[in-house]
Short mmCIF file of C-alpha atoms in Angstrom, two decimals:
data_model
loop_
_atom_site.label_atom_id
_atom_site.label_comp_id
_atom_site.label_asym_id
_atom_site.label_seq_id
_atom_site.Cartn_x
_atom_site.Cartn_y
_atom_site.Cartn_z
CA ASP V 1 -47.35 159.40 -77.52
CA GLN V 2 -49.00 157.52 -75.47
CA GLN V 3 -52.17 155.41 -76.53
CA VAL V 4 -52.95 153.74 -73.49
CA LYS V 5 -52.89 155.54 -70.01
CA GLN V 6 -52.85 154.50 -66.41
CA ASN V 7 -52.27 157.98 -64.79
CA SER V 8 -52.00 156.09 -61.19
CA PRO V 9 -48.68 154.32 -60.68
CA SER V 10 -49.91 153.14 -57.34
CA LEU V 11 -52.74 152.52 -55.25
CA SER V 12 -53.54 151.31 -51.62
CA VAL V 13 -56.25 150.15 -49.83
CA GLN V 14 -57.56 147.89 -47.26
CA GLU V 15 -58.00 144.02 -47.24
CA GLY V 16 -62.10 143.78 -48.00
CA ARG V 17 -62.65 147.03 -49.61
CA ILE V 18 -62.73 147.56 -53.69
CA SER V 19 -59.84 148.50 -55.53
CA ILE V 20 -60.57 151.01 -58.50
CA LEU V 21 -58.23 150.85 -61.19
CA ASN V 22 -58.37 153.10 -63.95
CA CYS V 23 -57.16 153.25 -67.68
CA ASP V 24 -57.70 156.02 -70.61
CA TYR V 25 -56.94 155.58 -74.05
CA THR V 26 -56.87 157.79 -77.15
CA ASN V 27 -57.24 155.31 -80.19
CA SER V 28 -60.58 155.40 -81.14
CA MET V 29 -59.37 152.06 -83.59
CA PHE V 30 -59.21 150.47 -80.15
CA ASP V 31 -61.76 147.35 -80.06
CA TYR V 32 -60.65 144.96 -77.40
CA PHE V 33 -59.35 145.69 -73.71
CA LEU V 34 -57.42 143.52 -71.35
CA TRP V 35 -56.25 143.69 -67.73
CA TYR V 36 -53.01 141.68 -66.69
CA LYS V 37 -51.63 141.11 -63.66
CA LYS V 38 -48.03 140.89 -62.84
CA TYR V 39 -46.00 139.74 -59.89
CA PRO V 40 -42.42 140.86 -59.91
CA ALA V 41 -39.62 139.00 -61.83
CA GLU V 42 -42.68 137.18 -63.36
CA GLY V 43 -44.68 137.20 -66.87
CA PRO V 44 -48.25 138.92 -66.67
CA THR V 45 -51.01 136.63 -66.26
CA PHE V 46 -54.61 137.64 -68.15
CA LEU V 47 -57.00 138.56 -66.14
CA ILE V 48 -60.32 139.64 -67.95
CA SER V 49 -60.96 141.33 -71.17
CA ILE V 50 -64.12 143.42 -72.70
CA SER V 51 -64.82 143.74 -76.23
CA SER V 52 -66.20 147.36 -77.51
CA ILE V 53 -69.52 145.81 -78.08
CA LYS V 54 -70.15 145.65 -74.32
CA ASP V 55 -69.72 148.03 -71.36
CA LYS V 56 -69.41 145.26 -68.56
CA ASN V 57 -67.54 141.72 -67.91
CA GLU V 58 -67.42 140.31 -64.83
CA ASP V 59 -65.67 137.30 -63.97
CA GLY V 60 -65.59 136.28 -60.02
CA ARG V 61 -64.19 139.38 -57.72
CA PHE V 62 -63.12 141.40 -61.22
CA THR V 63 -65.31 143.47 -63.09
CA VAL V 64 -64.24 145.76 -66.15
CA PHE V 65 -66.03 148.25 -67.14
CA LEU V 66 -65.79 150.26 -70.81
CA ASN V 67 -66.92 153.77 -71.09
CA LYS V 68 -66.53 154.50 -75.05
CA SER V 69 -67.42 157.95 -75.29
CA ALA V 70 -64.92 158.69 -72.44
CA LYS V 71 -62.07 156.38 -74.00
CA HIS V 72 -61.78 155.17 -70.12
CA LEU V 73 -62.16 151.90 -68.57
CA SER V 74 -61.66 150.50 -65.03
CA LEU V 75 -61.00 147.46 -63.46
CA HIS V 76 -63.09 146.87 -60.13
CA ILE V 77 -61.76 144.47 -57.82
CA VAL V 78 -64.08 143.31 -54.48
CA PRO V 79 -63.41 142.58 -52.42
CA SER V 80 -59.72 143.21 -52.43
CA GLN V 81 -57.38 140.21 -50.58
CA PRO V 82 -53.77 140.64 -50.12
CA GLY V 83 -52.87 138.31 -52.75
CA ASP V 84 -54.22 140.72 -55.01
CA SER V 85 -51.42 142.90 -54.35
CA ALA V 86 -49.29 143.24 -57.88
CA VAL V 87 -48.90 145.48 -61.15
CA TYR V 88 -51.93 146.03 -63.27
CA PHE V 89 -51.24 146.62 -66.98
CA CYS V 90 -53.80 147.89 -68.65
CA ALA V 91 -53.82 146.46 -72.63
CA ALA V 92 -55.71 147.56 -75.69
CA SER V 93 -56.01 145.77 -79.17
CA ALA V 94 -57.42 147.05 -82.43
CA ASN V 95 -58.49 144.95 -85.50
CA SER V 96 -56.36 145.04 -88.20
CA GLY V 97 -57.55 143.45 -91.60
CA GLY V 98 -59.36 140.70 -89.78
CA SER V 99 -56.78 139.58 -87.38
CA ASN V 100 -55.47 141.07 -84.26
CA TYR V 101 -51.98 141.15 -83.05
CA LYS V 102 -50.63 144.10 -81.21
CA LEU V 103 -51.54 144.68 -77.67
CA THR V 104 -50.50 148.55 -76.72
CA PHE V 105 -49.95 148.38 -72.81
CA GLY V 106 -50.07 150.96 -70.17
CA LYS V 107 -47.17 151.52 -67.71
CA GLY V 108 -49.10 149.74 -65.11
CA THR V 109 -50.85 150.92 -61.88
CA LEU V 110 -48.94 148.87 -58.40
CA LEU V 111 -51.84 147.77 -56.33
CA THR V 112 -51.09 147.01 -52.23
CA VAL V 113 -53.76 145.79 -50.35
CA ASN V 114 -53.01 146.13 -46.75
CA PRO V 115 -54.17 143.33 -44.47
CA ASP L 1 -48.91 120.54 -68.79
CA GLY L 2 -48.96 123.29 -71.31
CA GLY L 3 -47.19 126.99 -71.08
CA ILE L 4 -44.28 129.09 -72.30
CA THR L 5 -40.74 128.53 -71.24
CA GLN L 6 -37.74 131.07 -71.04
CA SER L 7 -34.44 130.63 -69.98
CA PRO L 8 -32.34 131.52 -68.00
CA LYS L 9 -34.22 133.71 -65.82
CA TYR L 10 -31.13 135.97 -65.40
CA LEU L 11 -28.37 136.44 -67.79
CA PHE L 12 -25.48 138.63 -67.52
CA ARG L 13 -23.34 139.57 -70.62
CA LYS L 14 -20.30 142.17 -71.42
CA GLU L 15 -20.95 144.91 -73.34
CA GLY L 16 -20.53 144.50 -77.25
CA GLN L 17 -21.51 140.56 -76.91
CA ASN L 18 -24.44 138.98 -78.69
CA VAL L 19 -26.84 136.92 -76.86
CA THR L 20 -29.66 134.54 -77.73
CA LEU L 21 -32.72 134.83 -75.31
CA SER L 22 -34.59 131.49 -75.41
CA CYS L 23 -38.78 130.65 -75.77
CA GLU L 24 -40.46 127.65 -76.03
CA GLN L 25 -44.11 126.94 -75.93
CA ASN L 26 -46.22 123.51 -76.27
CA LEU L 27 -49.16 125.72 -76.15
CA ASN L 28 -49.73 125.18 -79.91
CA HIS L 29 -50.04 128.45 -80.83
CA ASP L 30 -49.39 129.73 -84.20
CA ALA L 31 -48.22 133.47 -83.20
CA MET L 32 -45.22 134.38 -80.75
CA TYR L 33 -44.03 137.72 -79.55
CA TRP L 34 -41.42 139.50 -77.35
CA TYR L 35 -41.62 142.40 -75.45
CA ARG L 36 -39.15 144.42 -73.56
CA GLN L 37 -40.13 146.02 -70.19
CA ASP L 38 -38.25 148.86 -68.61
CA PRO L 39 -38.76 150.11 -64.79
CA GLY L 40 -41.70 151.97 -64.75
CA GLN L 41 -42.88 151.23 -68.23
CA GLY L 42 -45.39 149.34 -69.96
CA LEU L 43 -44.51 146.22 -72.48
CA ARG L 44 -42.99 147.14 -76.03
CA LEU L 45 -42.90 144.72 -78.80
CA ILE L 46 -39.96 143.84 -80.50
CA TYR L 47 -40.99 141.63 -82.75
CA TYR L 48 -43.30 139.07 -83.63
CA SER L 49 -44.45 136.12 -85.70
CA GLN L 50 -47.29 134.77 -87.02
CA ILE L 51 -46.14 131.71 -88.98
CA VAL L 52 -43.13 129.44 -89.01
CA ASN L 53 -40.31 131.33 -90.70
CA ASP L 54 -42.16 134.46 -90.80
CA PHE L 55 -41.62 137.10 -88.62
CA GLN L 56 -42.31 141.31 -88.39
CA LYS L 57 -40.70 144.19 -86.61
CA GLY L 58 -42.57 145.42 -83.70
CA ASP L 59 -42.25 149.06 -82.14
CA ILE L 60 -38.51 148.47 -81.01
CA ALA L 61 -36.72 146.04 -83.21
CA GLU L 62 -33.67 147.96 -83.91
CA GLY L 63 -30.44 145.94 -82.69
CA TYR L 64 -32.24 143.08 -82.14
CA SER L 65 -33.37 139.96 -84.30
CA VAL L 66 -35.34 136.71 -84.26
CA SER L 67 -35.88 133.68 -85.99
CA ARG L 68 -38.62 131.27 -86.34
CA GLU L 69 -37.60 127.90 -87.58
CA LYS L 70 -40.27 125.46 -85.38
CA LYS L 71 -43.47 126.68 -84.34
CA GLU L 72 -42.59 125.98 -80.65
CA SER L 73 -39.51 128.58 -80.71
CA PHE L 74 -38.94 131.88 -81.19
CA PRO L 75 -35.50 133.22 -80.19
CA LEU L 76 -34.54 136.67 -79.92
CA THR L 77 -31.26 137.77 -80.21
CA VAL L 78 -29.50 141.33 -78.81
CA THR L 79 -27.18 142.42 -80.81
CA SER L 80 -23.97 144.60 -79.74
CA ALA L 81 -26.03 147.33 -81.74
CA GLN L 82 -29.10 147.42 -79.36
CA LYS L 83 -27.68 150.57 -77.43
CA ASN L 84 -29.78 150.18 -73.87
CA PRO L 85 -30.29 146.17 -73.60
CA THR L 86 -30.39 146.00 -69.95
CA ALA L 87 -34.23 145.10 -69.23
CA PHE L 88 -36.63 142.65 -68.57
CA TYR L 89 -37.35 140.37 -71.81
CA LEU L 90 -40.65 138.51 -72.11
CA CYS L 91 -41.77 135.97 -74.80
CA ALA L 92 -45.61 135.36 -75.02
CA SER L 93 -47.82 133.22 -77.66
CA SER L 94 -51.29 133.43 -79.08
CA ILE L 95 -53.75 131.56 -81.78
CA TRP L 96 -53.59 133.64 -84.79
CA LYS L 97 -57.24 134.41 -85.96
CA THR L 98 -57.46 135.09 -89.31
CA ARG L 99 -61.23 136.61 -89.16
CA LYS L 100 -62.31 139.21 -86.85
CA SER L 101 -61.62 138.36 -83.32
CA TYR L 102 -59.43 138.91 -80.83
CA ASN L 103 -56.18 137.16 -79.43
CA GLU L 104 -55.22 136.59 -75.74
CA GLN L 105 -51.38 136.57 -75.29
CA PHE L 106 -50.12 134.18 -72.93
CA PHE L 107 -46.53 135.28 -71.33
CA GLY L 108 -43.79 133.22 -70.19
CA PRO L 109 -41.81 134.10 -66.82
CA GLY L 110 -39.44 136.51 -68.28
CA THR L 111 -35.49 136.66 -68.84
CA ARG L 112 -33.76 139.37 -67.06
CA LEU L 113 -31.12 140.79 -69.29
CA THR L 114 -27.68 142.47 -67.68
CA VAL L 115 -25.24 144.26 -69.52
CA LEU L 116 -22.04 144.95 -67.82
#
């Protein structure tokens, strides 16, 4: 059973427009969420995160929104740039015994930003 | 310049052979992890280690083994018992926090293993 779902395998947007990547989760114990960006044949790079006590976190062009009641989070990239073209993974973590180790990943969304 | 290194980037082995993937970090992180990525799939946790000389199975540990003799190193052996070893393998590390907190994992560049 997939606990973190990214239902859109791919997304294509025009340069300068907004990119919105979505992620849904089923485990109500998840209390920390992360977005990673990955280029082909490279390791994922941490992008932005959000704790469950917040509903928004912003870092430059990247904003993550969390809707706990809907068990949904989204990553907004504004404005989108061709260099943002990559696979984006949503990941979630549940505090366990006071420490936090396991990240559960979605399957990823391939974002293509067209010039 | 701190980071995580994995070598080699590409690895080919014959079926039935064991193969060991290297992972080294100089971030002074306590915890290290091994993930596997298959096409169209997310990352799945194989093994993780919180401290030296200790490690635990992840979600898909069967057919794999690890060791953690040094803080900086966490090699993964893909044994002949692993039924589908061809995949992209990623090593990660993080600070291990013992109080309620969150760990951001930093990833290496990955090793693509192909078993012929």
